[in-house]
XYZ file of C-alpha atoms in Angstrom:
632
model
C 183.284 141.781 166.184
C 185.834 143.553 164.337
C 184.999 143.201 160.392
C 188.520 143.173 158.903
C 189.213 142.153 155.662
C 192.085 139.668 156.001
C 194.388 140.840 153.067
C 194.684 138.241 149.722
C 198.010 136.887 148.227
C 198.305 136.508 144.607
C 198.912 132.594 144.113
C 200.343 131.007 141.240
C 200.508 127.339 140.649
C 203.987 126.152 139.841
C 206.001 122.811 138.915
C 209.525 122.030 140.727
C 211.661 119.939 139.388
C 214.522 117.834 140.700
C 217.584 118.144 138.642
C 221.042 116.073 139.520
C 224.231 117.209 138.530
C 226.903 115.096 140.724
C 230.783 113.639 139.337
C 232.589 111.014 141.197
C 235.438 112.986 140.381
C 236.746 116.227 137.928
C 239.389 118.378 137.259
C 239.983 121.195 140.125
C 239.478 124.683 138.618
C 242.648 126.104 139.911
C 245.586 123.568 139.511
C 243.481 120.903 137.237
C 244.491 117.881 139.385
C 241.950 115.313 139.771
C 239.152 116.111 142.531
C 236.876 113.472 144.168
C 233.668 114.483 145.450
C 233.253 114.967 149.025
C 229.455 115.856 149.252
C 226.656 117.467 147.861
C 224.911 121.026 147.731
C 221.867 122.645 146.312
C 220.542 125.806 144.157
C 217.370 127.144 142.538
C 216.933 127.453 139.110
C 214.309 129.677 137.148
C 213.666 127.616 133.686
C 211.423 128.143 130.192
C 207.948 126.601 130.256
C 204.887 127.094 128.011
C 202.241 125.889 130.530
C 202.949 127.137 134.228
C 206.074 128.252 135.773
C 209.385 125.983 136.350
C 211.211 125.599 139.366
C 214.805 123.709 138.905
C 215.957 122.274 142.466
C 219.372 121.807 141.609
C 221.621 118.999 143.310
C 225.866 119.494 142.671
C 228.477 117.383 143.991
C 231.044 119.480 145.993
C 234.800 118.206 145.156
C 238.125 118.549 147.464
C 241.463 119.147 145.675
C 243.941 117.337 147.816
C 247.257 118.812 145.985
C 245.880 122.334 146.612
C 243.794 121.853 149.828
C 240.566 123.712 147.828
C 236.904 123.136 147.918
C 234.686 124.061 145.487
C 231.280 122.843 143.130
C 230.932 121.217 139.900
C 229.053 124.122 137.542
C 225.944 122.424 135.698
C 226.200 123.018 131.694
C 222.802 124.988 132.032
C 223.845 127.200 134.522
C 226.035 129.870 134.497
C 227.969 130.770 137.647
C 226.034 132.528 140.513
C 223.364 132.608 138.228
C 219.004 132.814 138.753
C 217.750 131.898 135.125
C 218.781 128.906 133.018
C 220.622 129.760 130.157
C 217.606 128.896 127.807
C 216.261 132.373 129.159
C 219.580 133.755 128.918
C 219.473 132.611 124.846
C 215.620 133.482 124.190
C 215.919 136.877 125.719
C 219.518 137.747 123.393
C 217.225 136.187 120.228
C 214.594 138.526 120.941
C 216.926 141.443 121.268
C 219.180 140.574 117.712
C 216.897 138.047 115.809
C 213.491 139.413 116.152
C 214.459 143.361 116.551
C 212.934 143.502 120.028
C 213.314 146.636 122.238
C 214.834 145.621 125.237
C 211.875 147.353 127.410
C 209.738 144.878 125.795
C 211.332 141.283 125.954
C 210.556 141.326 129.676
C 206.891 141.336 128.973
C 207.044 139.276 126.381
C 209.226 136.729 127.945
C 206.307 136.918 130.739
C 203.490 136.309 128.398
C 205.192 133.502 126.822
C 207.502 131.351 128.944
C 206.412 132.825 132.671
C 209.467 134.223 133.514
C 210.435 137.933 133.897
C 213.498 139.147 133.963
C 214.155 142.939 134.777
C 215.516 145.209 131.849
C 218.560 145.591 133.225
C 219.685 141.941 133.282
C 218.207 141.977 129.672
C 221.164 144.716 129.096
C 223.905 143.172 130.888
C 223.085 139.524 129.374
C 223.305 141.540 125.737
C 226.401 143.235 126.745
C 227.863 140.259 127.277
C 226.571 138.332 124.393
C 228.438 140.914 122.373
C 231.940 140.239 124.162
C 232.061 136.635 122.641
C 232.457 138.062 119.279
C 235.753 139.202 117.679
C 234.781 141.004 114.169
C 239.018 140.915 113.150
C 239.155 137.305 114.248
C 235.832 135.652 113.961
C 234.215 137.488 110.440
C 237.416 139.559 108.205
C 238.912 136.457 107.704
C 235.798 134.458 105.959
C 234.878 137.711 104.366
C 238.206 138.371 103.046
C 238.541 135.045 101.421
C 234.751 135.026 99.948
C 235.214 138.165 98.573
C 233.760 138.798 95.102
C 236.173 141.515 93.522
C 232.986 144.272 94.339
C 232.918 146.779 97.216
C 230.120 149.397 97.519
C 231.085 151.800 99.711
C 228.980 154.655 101.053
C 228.225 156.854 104.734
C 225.511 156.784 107.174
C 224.754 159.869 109.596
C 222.781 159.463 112.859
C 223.404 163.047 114.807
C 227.055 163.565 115.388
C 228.006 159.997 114.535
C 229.061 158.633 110.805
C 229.231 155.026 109.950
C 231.259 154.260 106.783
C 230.304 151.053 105.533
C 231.737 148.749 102.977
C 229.291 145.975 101.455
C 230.152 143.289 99.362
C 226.742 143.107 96.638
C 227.729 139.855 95.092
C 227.453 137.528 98.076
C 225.647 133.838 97.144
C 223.551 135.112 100.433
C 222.925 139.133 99.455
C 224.536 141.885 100.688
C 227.366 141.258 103.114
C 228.982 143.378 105.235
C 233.209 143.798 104.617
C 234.506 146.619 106.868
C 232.873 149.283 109.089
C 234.225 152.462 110.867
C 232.444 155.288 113.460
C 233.490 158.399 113.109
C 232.695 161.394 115.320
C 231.514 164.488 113.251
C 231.921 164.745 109.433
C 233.795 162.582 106.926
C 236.814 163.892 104.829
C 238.740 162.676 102.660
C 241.161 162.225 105.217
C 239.099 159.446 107.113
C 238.250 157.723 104.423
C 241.527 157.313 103.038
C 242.060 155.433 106.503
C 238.906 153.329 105.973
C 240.398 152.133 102.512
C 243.576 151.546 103.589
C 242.342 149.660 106.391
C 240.001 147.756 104.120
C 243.558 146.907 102.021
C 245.519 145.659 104.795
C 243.337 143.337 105.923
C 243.519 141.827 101.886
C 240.544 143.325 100.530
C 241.335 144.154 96.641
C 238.400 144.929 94.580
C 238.045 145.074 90.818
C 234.858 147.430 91.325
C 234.476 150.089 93.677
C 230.993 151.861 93.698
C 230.249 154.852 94.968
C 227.939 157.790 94.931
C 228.618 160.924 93.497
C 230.061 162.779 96.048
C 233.547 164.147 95.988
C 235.219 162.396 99.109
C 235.683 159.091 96.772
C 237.082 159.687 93.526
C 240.820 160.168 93.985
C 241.121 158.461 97.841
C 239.927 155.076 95.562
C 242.409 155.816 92.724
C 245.031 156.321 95.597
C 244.254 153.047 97.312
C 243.924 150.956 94.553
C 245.359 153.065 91.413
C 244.320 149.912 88.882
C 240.299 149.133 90.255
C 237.246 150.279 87.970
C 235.705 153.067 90.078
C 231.921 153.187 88.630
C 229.683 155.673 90.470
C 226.296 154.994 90.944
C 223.672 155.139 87.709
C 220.749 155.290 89.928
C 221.859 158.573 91.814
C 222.825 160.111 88.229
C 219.167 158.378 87.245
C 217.863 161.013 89.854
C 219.664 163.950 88.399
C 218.067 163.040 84.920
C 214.480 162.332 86.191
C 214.635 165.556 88.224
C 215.670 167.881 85.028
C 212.608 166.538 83.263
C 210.161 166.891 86.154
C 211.172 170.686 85.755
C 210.100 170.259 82.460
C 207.016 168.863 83.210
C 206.211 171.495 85.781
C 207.152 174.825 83.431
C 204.607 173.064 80.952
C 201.693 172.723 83.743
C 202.104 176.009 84.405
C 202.041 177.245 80.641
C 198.391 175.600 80.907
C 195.837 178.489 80.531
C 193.799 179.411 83.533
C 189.969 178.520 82.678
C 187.494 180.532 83.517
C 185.286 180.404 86.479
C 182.218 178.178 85.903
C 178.445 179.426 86.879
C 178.339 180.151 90.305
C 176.016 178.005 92.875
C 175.223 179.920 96.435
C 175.078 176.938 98.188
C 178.160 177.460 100.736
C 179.046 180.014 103.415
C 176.335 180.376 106.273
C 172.861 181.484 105.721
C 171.577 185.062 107.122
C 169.014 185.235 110.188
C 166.495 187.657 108.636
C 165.405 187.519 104.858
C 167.469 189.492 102.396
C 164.287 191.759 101.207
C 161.088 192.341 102.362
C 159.517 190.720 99.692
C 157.985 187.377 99.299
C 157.626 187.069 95.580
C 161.946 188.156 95.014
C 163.486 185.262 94.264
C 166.620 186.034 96.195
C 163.867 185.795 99.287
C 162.435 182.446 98.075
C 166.359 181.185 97.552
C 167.159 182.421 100.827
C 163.295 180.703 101.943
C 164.267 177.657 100.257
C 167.967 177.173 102.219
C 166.145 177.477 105.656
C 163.522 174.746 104.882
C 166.262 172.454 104.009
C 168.549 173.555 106.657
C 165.458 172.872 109.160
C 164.794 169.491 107.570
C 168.594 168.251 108.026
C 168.336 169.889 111.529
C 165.493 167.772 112.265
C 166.627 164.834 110.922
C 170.121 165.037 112.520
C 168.237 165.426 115.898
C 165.930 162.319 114.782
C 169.429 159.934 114.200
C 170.691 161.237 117.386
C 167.825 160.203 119.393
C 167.588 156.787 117.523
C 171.325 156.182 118.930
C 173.318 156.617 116.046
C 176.581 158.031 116.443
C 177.549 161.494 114.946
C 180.124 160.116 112.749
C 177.318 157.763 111.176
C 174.959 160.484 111.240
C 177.300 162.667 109.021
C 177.235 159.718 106.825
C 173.765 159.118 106.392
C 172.791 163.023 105.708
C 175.934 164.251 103.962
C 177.001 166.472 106.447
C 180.145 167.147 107.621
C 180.876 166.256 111.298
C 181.169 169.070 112.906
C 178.070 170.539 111.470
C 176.626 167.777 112.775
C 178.105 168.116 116.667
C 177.019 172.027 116.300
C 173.604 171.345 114.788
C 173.037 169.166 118.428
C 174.055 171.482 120.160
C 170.772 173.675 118.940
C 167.338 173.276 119.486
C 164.795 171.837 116.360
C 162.324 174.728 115.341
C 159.483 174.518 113.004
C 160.310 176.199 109.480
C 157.230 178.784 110.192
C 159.374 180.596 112.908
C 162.212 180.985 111.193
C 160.737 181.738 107.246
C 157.487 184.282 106.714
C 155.147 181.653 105.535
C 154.458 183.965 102.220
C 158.166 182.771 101.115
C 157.904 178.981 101.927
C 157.724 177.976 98.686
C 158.183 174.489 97.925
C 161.602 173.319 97.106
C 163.473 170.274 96.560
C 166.486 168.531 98.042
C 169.649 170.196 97.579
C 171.376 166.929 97.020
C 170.341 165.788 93.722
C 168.784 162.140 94.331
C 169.182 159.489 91.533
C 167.041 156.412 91.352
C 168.777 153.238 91.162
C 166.617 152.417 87.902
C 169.256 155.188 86.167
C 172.396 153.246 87.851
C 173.295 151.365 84.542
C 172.697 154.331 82.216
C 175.104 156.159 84.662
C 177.782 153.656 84.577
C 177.425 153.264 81.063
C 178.162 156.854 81.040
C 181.532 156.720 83.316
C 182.719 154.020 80.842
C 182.053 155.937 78.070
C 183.829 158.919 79.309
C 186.630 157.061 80.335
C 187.172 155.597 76.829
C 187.722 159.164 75.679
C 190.762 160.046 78.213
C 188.759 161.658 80.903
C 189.913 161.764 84.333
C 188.776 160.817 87.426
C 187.888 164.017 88.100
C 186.378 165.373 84.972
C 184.125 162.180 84.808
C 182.868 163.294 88.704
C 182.320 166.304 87.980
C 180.472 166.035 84.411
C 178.254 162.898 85.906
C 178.097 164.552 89.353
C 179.008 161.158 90.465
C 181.449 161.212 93.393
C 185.440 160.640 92.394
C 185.406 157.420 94.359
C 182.302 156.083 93.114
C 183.696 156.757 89.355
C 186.703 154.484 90.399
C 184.914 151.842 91.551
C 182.525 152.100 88.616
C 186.101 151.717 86.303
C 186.540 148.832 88.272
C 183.754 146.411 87.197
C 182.642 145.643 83.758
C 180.371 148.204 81.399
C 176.775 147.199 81.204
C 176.076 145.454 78.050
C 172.675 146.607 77.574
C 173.645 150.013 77.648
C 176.871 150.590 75.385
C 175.831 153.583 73.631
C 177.174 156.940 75.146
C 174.690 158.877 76.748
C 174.593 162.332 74.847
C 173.505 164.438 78.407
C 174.300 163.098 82.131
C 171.797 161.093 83.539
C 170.922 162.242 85.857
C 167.366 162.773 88.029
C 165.076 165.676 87.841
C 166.062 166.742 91.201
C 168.392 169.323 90.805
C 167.191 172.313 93.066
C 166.417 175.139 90.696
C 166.166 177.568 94.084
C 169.964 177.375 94.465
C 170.776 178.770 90.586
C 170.881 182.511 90.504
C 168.737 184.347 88.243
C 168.753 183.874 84.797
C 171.122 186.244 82.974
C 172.152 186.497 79.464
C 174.724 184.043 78.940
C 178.699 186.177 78.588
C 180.039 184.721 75.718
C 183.748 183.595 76.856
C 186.718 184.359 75.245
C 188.263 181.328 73.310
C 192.017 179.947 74.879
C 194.659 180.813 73.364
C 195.902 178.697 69.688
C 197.171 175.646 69.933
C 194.107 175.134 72.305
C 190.445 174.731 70.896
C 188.335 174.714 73.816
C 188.162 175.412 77.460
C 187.151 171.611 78.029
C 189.837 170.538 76.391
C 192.174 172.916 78.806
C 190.517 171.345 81.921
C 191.199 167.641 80.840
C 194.502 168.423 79.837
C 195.477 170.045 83.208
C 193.708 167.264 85.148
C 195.423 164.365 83.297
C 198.939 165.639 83.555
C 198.444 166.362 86.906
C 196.982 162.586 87.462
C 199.273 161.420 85.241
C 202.550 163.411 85.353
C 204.960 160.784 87.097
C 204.208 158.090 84.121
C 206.289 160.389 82.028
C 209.064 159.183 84.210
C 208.546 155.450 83.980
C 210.911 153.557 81.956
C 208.632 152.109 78.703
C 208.863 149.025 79.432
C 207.544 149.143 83.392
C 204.127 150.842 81.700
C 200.962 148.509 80.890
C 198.929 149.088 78.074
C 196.223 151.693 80.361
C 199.479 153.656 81.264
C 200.600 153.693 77.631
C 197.595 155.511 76.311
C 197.606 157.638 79.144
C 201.119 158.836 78.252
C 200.452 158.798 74.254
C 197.328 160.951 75.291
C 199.055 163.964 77.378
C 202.509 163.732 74.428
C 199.521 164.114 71.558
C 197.814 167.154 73.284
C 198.511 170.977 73.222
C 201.585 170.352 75.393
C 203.039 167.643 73.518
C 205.838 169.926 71.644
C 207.042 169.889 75.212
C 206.650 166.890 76.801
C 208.088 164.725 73.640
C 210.999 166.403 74.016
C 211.176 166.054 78.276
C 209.749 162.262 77.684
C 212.197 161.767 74.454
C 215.570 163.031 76.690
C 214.810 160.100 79.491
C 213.929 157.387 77.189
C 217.099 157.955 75.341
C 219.196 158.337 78.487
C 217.500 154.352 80.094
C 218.120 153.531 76.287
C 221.962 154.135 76.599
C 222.567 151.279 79.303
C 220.059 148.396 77.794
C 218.725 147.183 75.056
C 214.581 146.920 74.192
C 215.488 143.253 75.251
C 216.888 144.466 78.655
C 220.058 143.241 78.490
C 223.547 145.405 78.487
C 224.947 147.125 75.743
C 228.868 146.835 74.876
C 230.457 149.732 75.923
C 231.466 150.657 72.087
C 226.884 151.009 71.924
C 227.028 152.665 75.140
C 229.838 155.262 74.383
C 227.856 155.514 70.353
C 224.348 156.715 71.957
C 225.941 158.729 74.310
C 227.584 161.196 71.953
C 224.423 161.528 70.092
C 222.098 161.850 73.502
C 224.637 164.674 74.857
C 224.851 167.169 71.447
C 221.399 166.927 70.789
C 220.236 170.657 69.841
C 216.410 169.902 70.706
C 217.465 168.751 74.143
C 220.281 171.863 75.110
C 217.491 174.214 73.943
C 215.588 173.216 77.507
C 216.967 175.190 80.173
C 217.028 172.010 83.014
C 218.017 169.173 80.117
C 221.307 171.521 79.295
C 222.118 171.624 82.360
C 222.309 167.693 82.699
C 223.842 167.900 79.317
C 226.660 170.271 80.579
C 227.644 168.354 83.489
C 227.522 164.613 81.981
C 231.080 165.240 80.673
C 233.203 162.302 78.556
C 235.302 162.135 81.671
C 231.664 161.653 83.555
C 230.255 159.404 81.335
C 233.008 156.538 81.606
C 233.120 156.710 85.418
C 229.188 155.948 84.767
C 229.675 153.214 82.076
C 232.776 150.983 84.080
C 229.705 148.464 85.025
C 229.926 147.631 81.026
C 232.917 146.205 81.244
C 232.050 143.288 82.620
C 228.636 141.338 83.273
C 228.816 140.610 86.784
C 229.827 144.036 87.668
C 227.711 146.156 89.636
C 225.571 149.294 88.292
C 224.495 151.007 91.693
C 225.556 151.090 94.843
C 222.522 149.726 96.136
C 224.049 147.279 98.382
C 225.421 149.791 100.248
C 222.521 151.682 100.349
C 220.498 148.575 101.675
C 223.048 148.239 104.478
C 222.333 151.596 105.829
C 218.738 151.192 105.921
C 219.136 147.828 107.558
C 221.371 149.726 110.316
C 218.543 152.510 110.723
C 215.825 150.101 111.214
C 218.139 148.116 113.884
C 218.570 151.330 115.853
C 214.575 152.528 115.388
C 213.478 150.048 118.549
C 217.074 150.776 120.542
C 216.276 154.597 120.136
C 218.588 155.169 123.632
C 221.706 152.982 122.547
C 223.628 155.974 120.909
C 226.734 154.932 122.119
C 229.541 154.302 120.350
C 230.569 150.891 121.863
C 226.558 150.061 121.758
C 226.664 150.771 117.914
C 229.881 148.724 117.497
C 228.310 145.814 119.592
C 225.096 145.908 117.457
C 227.290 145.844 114.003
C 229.314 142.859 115.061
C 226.713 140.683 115.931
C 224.573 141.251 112.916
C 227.581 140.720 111.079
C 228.393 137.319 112.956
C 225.179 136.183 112.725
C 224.741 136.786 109.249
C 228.027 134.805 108.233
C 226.495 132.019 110.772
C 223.377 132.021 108.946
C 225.235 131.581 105.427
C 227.994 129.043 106.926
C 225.127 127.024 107.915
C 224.762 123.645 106.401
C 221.198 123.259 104.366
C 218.986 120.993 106.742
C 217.941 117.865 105.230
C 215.177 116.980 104.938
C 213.711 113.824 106.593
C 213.015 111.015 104.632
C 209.389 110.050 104.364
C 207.171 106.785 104.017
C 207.152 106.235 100.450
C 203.317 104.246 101.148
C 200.257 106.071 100.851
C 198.298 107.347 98.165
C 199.434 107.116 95.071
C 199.745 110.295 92.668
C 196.839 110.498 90.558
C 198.455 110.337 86.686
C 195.951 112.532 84.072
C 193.703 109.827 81.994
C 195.293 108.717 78.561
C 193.180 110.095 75.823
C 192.804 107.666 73.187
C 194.168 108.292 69.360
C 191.672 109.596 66.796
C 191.981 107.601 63.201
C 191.301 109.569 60.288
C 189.868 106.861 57.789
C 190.631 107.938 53.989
C-alpha cells in the first residue's frame, strides 16, 4: 500500500450574497431612446467585510434598443464597468493612499488584514491614477482660492534632485495654510521662471497686499515687477537665524578663551594589566598595586563566569558587575584561575573593591549633598564628579525633593571608606599649581564655568520671556562670571534685536518704535567692536531694515514665511512613503489632490450634532453655603 500524502487545499469560509439590479426599462447608452428589458445576466462581485470574505452574485437586466437595433446591460451604481471589486474597495484603497499617507506596497496587506480582500499593487496604481484624472486644479480649486484669498502670499522653492517646486501659500486661511499656485520646474530656478510663476499667479486674479519671501535674491525685484504697489516683507525668522548665528560665534570665541585646567591626580586604573609582576619584589608597592589589580580582575572573572552559568545574559551581566560588554563576552571566552597562579602569594595583599561601595544608610546625606551643590550653580557634571555619584543618578536626585532631615551642606563627600588605596600612586610631595590667569580666582571656578556654558550655552539664545525661573539663574550665573564682559554684550545684541519687533507685553510695536530702536541697535559702538555682531550690523542696512519691518504696517500681516515653509515639509513627508513616484505627472497628481481635498475638507458643512434625551440624571449643582451674621 502506497503511503501518499494526498495534498491539502487552503479553505476559507466565505458568505455570497445575492444582489438584484434589474429596470423595466432605461435610456440606451448610445442614442438615449428608451430601452425595455429583454432578459437578465449575471457577474461576481468582490465586496468589503469585517468578519469573513464577501461574495456579490450580481443579477442585471439586459435591455434592447429598438431605434438602434443594440443590446447591452444596465451598469449597477457599485460597480464600475468590467470591473472585480466594488467600488467601496476602489474608495478605501485611494483613502489609504491620500488620507492616511499609505505606501501603495502596503495597502494590499492592509486591505487583507482588514476587509479580506487583496488587491495587487498594480490595480492599487491604476485605481490612484485614475482617482487623480477627476480633478481639474484650474477648474475645480483656483477659482475658490482666488475668491477666498486673504491679500497674503508666501512664496518660497522646494528641491527634490533635479526637480523644483515653487509654491505659493496663502497663511491666513480660516482653515491654515492653503495652497494658491504651484509650478515644477526641471533644474534650477531663476529669476526668469519665477517671473512666470507670478505672472501666472496674476492672471488667474491673485493680487496680494503682502508678499513674503526669504532672503534670497530671485524675489526682490520679479515681486516689485509683478505687482509694483504690494508690501514685499522678507522673512524675520531667516534674518532671526543670521542674528542668533553671529552671537553663537560669540559664544564659542569666549569658550575657547576659557583657560585649560590642569590635569588632576592620576588613577592607574585603565589600560590592560601586565602578565608578569613589574619587579621582583613583594614588599614594592608598584608590585602590590599591580598584586592588587589581578585579585580583583580574578574576582570579576569569577563572578562573570558565576552569572553566566546562573543564565543571565551578558548584557545583564555587564550590568550587575560594571563591566562593559565586551569585556564581559571576552572574559567568557577565558578560563577562571585561582589568584595563586597568576600573583606570587608574597604580594597578595589584601585589597578592597575598586568600585567604591556606599551603604544605603549614607543615601540621604548624599542627596542632601547633590542639592546642596546644585543650589550653588554646579553642573551636572561637576556634582558627579565631586560626589562620585553617576551624572544620571545626580539628575534623578534633582528630580525629587531634598531630605529635610539633612539640610545642612555636607563640608566633605560622603562617601564610604571603600576607596581602594592600592590604585593611588605613591605619595609625592604635592606640586603647588600655578594660579589661572586674573579675572579668574581658582581652577574650580574655571571647571564650573566651562561646564555650565557648555550645558548651558543655547539659553543665551532664548528669547527672555520663553526662560523659567531655573533657566534665568542659569543665564544670570554664566553673564556674572569671568566671561560675562563677553557674553552681556553677545546676550545684550539679541535681546535688543527680539526687543525691536515686540513689546515686554508681546504685542507689536508701531513702526515709528520699530524704526526708533533700530537706529540705536545698529550704531551701537559696544556691539561693532565684536567681529561677528559688525558684521550683522553692516549688512542690516535702512534699505534692509524696512523690507524686514513691512509686517508693522498692518496687524494681520504676516512676519515669516512660515506658511510656505510648512507647505514644503508637508510635500516632503507626502513623497517619504511614495519614495519611487519621482515623476513629474506623479508629483502633479499628488499636489492636486491634496489640494482638492483640503478645500473639500474646509467647504465641508460642520456636522451637527444629534440631539439627545434631555432625561437622565440631573447635574449635580455645588451645595449653597449658608450666610454668616456678624452680631454687633
Amino acid at each position: 500500500m502506497n503511503n501518499t500524502s494526498v495534498p491539502t487545499i487552503n479553505q476559507t469560509a466565505c458568505q455570497i450574497r445575492e444582489v438584484a439590479y434589474c429596470l423595466p426599462a432605461t435610456p440606451c447608452d448610445r442614442c438615449q431612446h428608451p430601452a425595455p428589458r429583454f432578459s437578465t445576466a449575471h457577474r461576481t462581485a468582490i465586496d468589503l467585510a469585517l468578519d469573513h470574505p464577501i461574495l456579490l452574485h450580481v443579477t442585471v437586466s439586459v435591455h434592447h434598443c429598438a431605434a438602434c437595433q443594440h443590446y447591452f446591460r444596465v451598469q449597477p451604481p457599485f460597480l464600475r464597468p468590467d470591473a472585480i471589486y466594488t467600488n467601496r474597495v476602489v474608495e478605501k484603497a485611494v483613502q489609504s493612499v491620500y488620507q492616511d499617507k499609505m505606501a501603495m506596497r502596503c495597502v494590499s496587506t492592509r486591505l487583507a488584514r482588514d476587509f479580506w480582500v487583496q488587491p495587487s499593487e498594480g490595480m492599487i496604481r491604476m485605481w490612484c491614477r485614475t482617482y487623480r484624472t477627476t480633478f481639474d486644479f484650474a477648474l475645480d480649486y483656483q477659482p475658490w482660492v482666488v475668491r477666498e484669498f486673504s491679500g497674503i502670499l508666501c512664496v518660497d522653492e522646494v528641491y527634490q534632485d533635479q526637480l523644483a517646486l515653487l509654491l505659493a501659500v496663502d497663511p491666513a486661511a480660516p482653515e491654515g495654510d492653503r495652497l494658491v499656485g504651484y509650478q515644477l520646474v526641471h533644474g534650477s530656478v531663476d529669476a526668469v521662471t519665477v517671473e512666470a510663476f507670478l505672472t501666472r499667479l496674476q492672471a488667474a486674479g491673485i493680487q496680494p497686499d503682502e508678499v513674503v519671501t526669504d532672503g534670497s535674491a530671485l524675489y526682490p525685484s520679479v515681486v516689485t515687477k509683478v505687482w509694483p504697489t504690494v508690501a514685499h516683507q522678507l522673512c524675520l525668522f531667516h534674518e532671526t537665524r543670521r542674528v542668533t548665528k553671529a552671537v553663537q560665534e560669540v559664544i564659542s570665541t569666549a569658550r575657547k578663551s576659557i583657560p585649560t585646567p590642569p590635569p588632576g591626580p592620576g588613577r592607574r586604573r585603565s589600560g590592560p594589566i601586565r602578565a608578569t609582576p613589574p619587579t621582583d619584589d613583594p614588599s614594592d608597592p608598584v608590585t602590590q598595586r599591580w598584586a592588587g589589580r589581578q585579585a580583583e580582575r580574578q574576582r570579576l572573572l569569577a563572578q562573570v563566569h558565576m552569572l553566566a552559568r546562573q543564565g543571565h545574559s551578558q548584557r545583564a551581566i555587564a550590568r550587575a558587575t560594571g563591566l562593559h560588554r565586551q569585556t564581559v563576552k571576552m572574559w567568557l571566552q577565558q578560563e577562571v584561575v585561582s589568584v595563586e597562579e597568576v600573583v606570587p602569594p608574597a604580594a597578595v595583599t589584601p585589597t578592597k573593591p575598586l568600585q567604591p561601595a556606599r551603604c544605603t544608610a549614607d543615601r540621604p546625606a548624599l542627596k542632601a549633598q547633590v542639592h546642596a551643590l546644585a543650589h550653588q550653580g554646579l553642573s551636572y557634571s561637576a556634582i558627579a564628579r565631586q560626589t562620585q555619584v553617576h551624572r544620571v543618578t545626580v539628575k534623578a536626585w534633582l528630580q525629587q525633593e531634598a531630605p529635610a532631615a539633612l539640610d545642612a551642606e555636607p563640608s566633605t563627600p560622603v562617601v564610604s571608606e571603600a576607596v581602594p588605596d592600592v590604585e593611588l600612586l605613591p605619595s609625592e610631595p604635592a606640586a603647588t599649581l600655578a594660579p589661572p590667569p586674573a579675572p579668574w580666582t581658582s581652577w574650580d571656578e574655571v571647571r564650573q564655568v566651562r561646564e555650565a556654558l557648555q550645558e548651558h550655552r543655547f539659553l543665551l539664545l532664548r528669547r527672555p520671556e520663553h526662560l523659567n525661573a531655573e533657566q534665568q539663574a542659569h543665564v544670570a550665573a554664566l553673564l556674572e562670571s569671568p566671561l560675562g564682559s563677553q557674553l552681556q554684550v553677545a546676550r545684550a545684541f539679541l535681546e535688543e534685536w527680539y526687543g525691536l519687533w515686540r513689546d515686554e507685553t508681546g504685542q507689536r510695536r508701531t513702526l515709528e518704535e520699530a524704526q526708533a530702536r533700530y537706529v540705536v541697535w545698529q550704531t551701537k559702538p559696544e556691539y561693532g567692536a565684536i567681529a561677528p555682531l559688525r558684521r550683522v550690523q553692516e549688512r542690516m542696512t535702512p534699505a534692509h531694515f524696512e523690507r524686514l519691518s513691512q509686517f508693522l504696517r498692518h496687524p494681520a500681516w504676516e512676519a515669516t514665511n512660515n506658511g510656505a515653509e510648512r507647505a514644503g515639509r508637508a510635500f516632503r513627508h507626502r513623497q517619504a512613503p511614495h519614495f519611487n513616484l519621482r515623476k513629474p505627472e506623479s508629483v502633479e497628481g499628488a499636489l492636486i489632490v491634496t489640494a482638492c481635498q483640503h478645500k473639500a475638507a474646509a467647504t465641508a458643512q460642520a456636522a451637527v450634532p444629534i440631539h439627545t434625551c434631555q432625561r437622565g440624571r440631573q447635574r449635580r449643582q455645588a451645595p449653597v453655603q449658608p450666610r454668616s451674621t456678624c452680631v454687633v
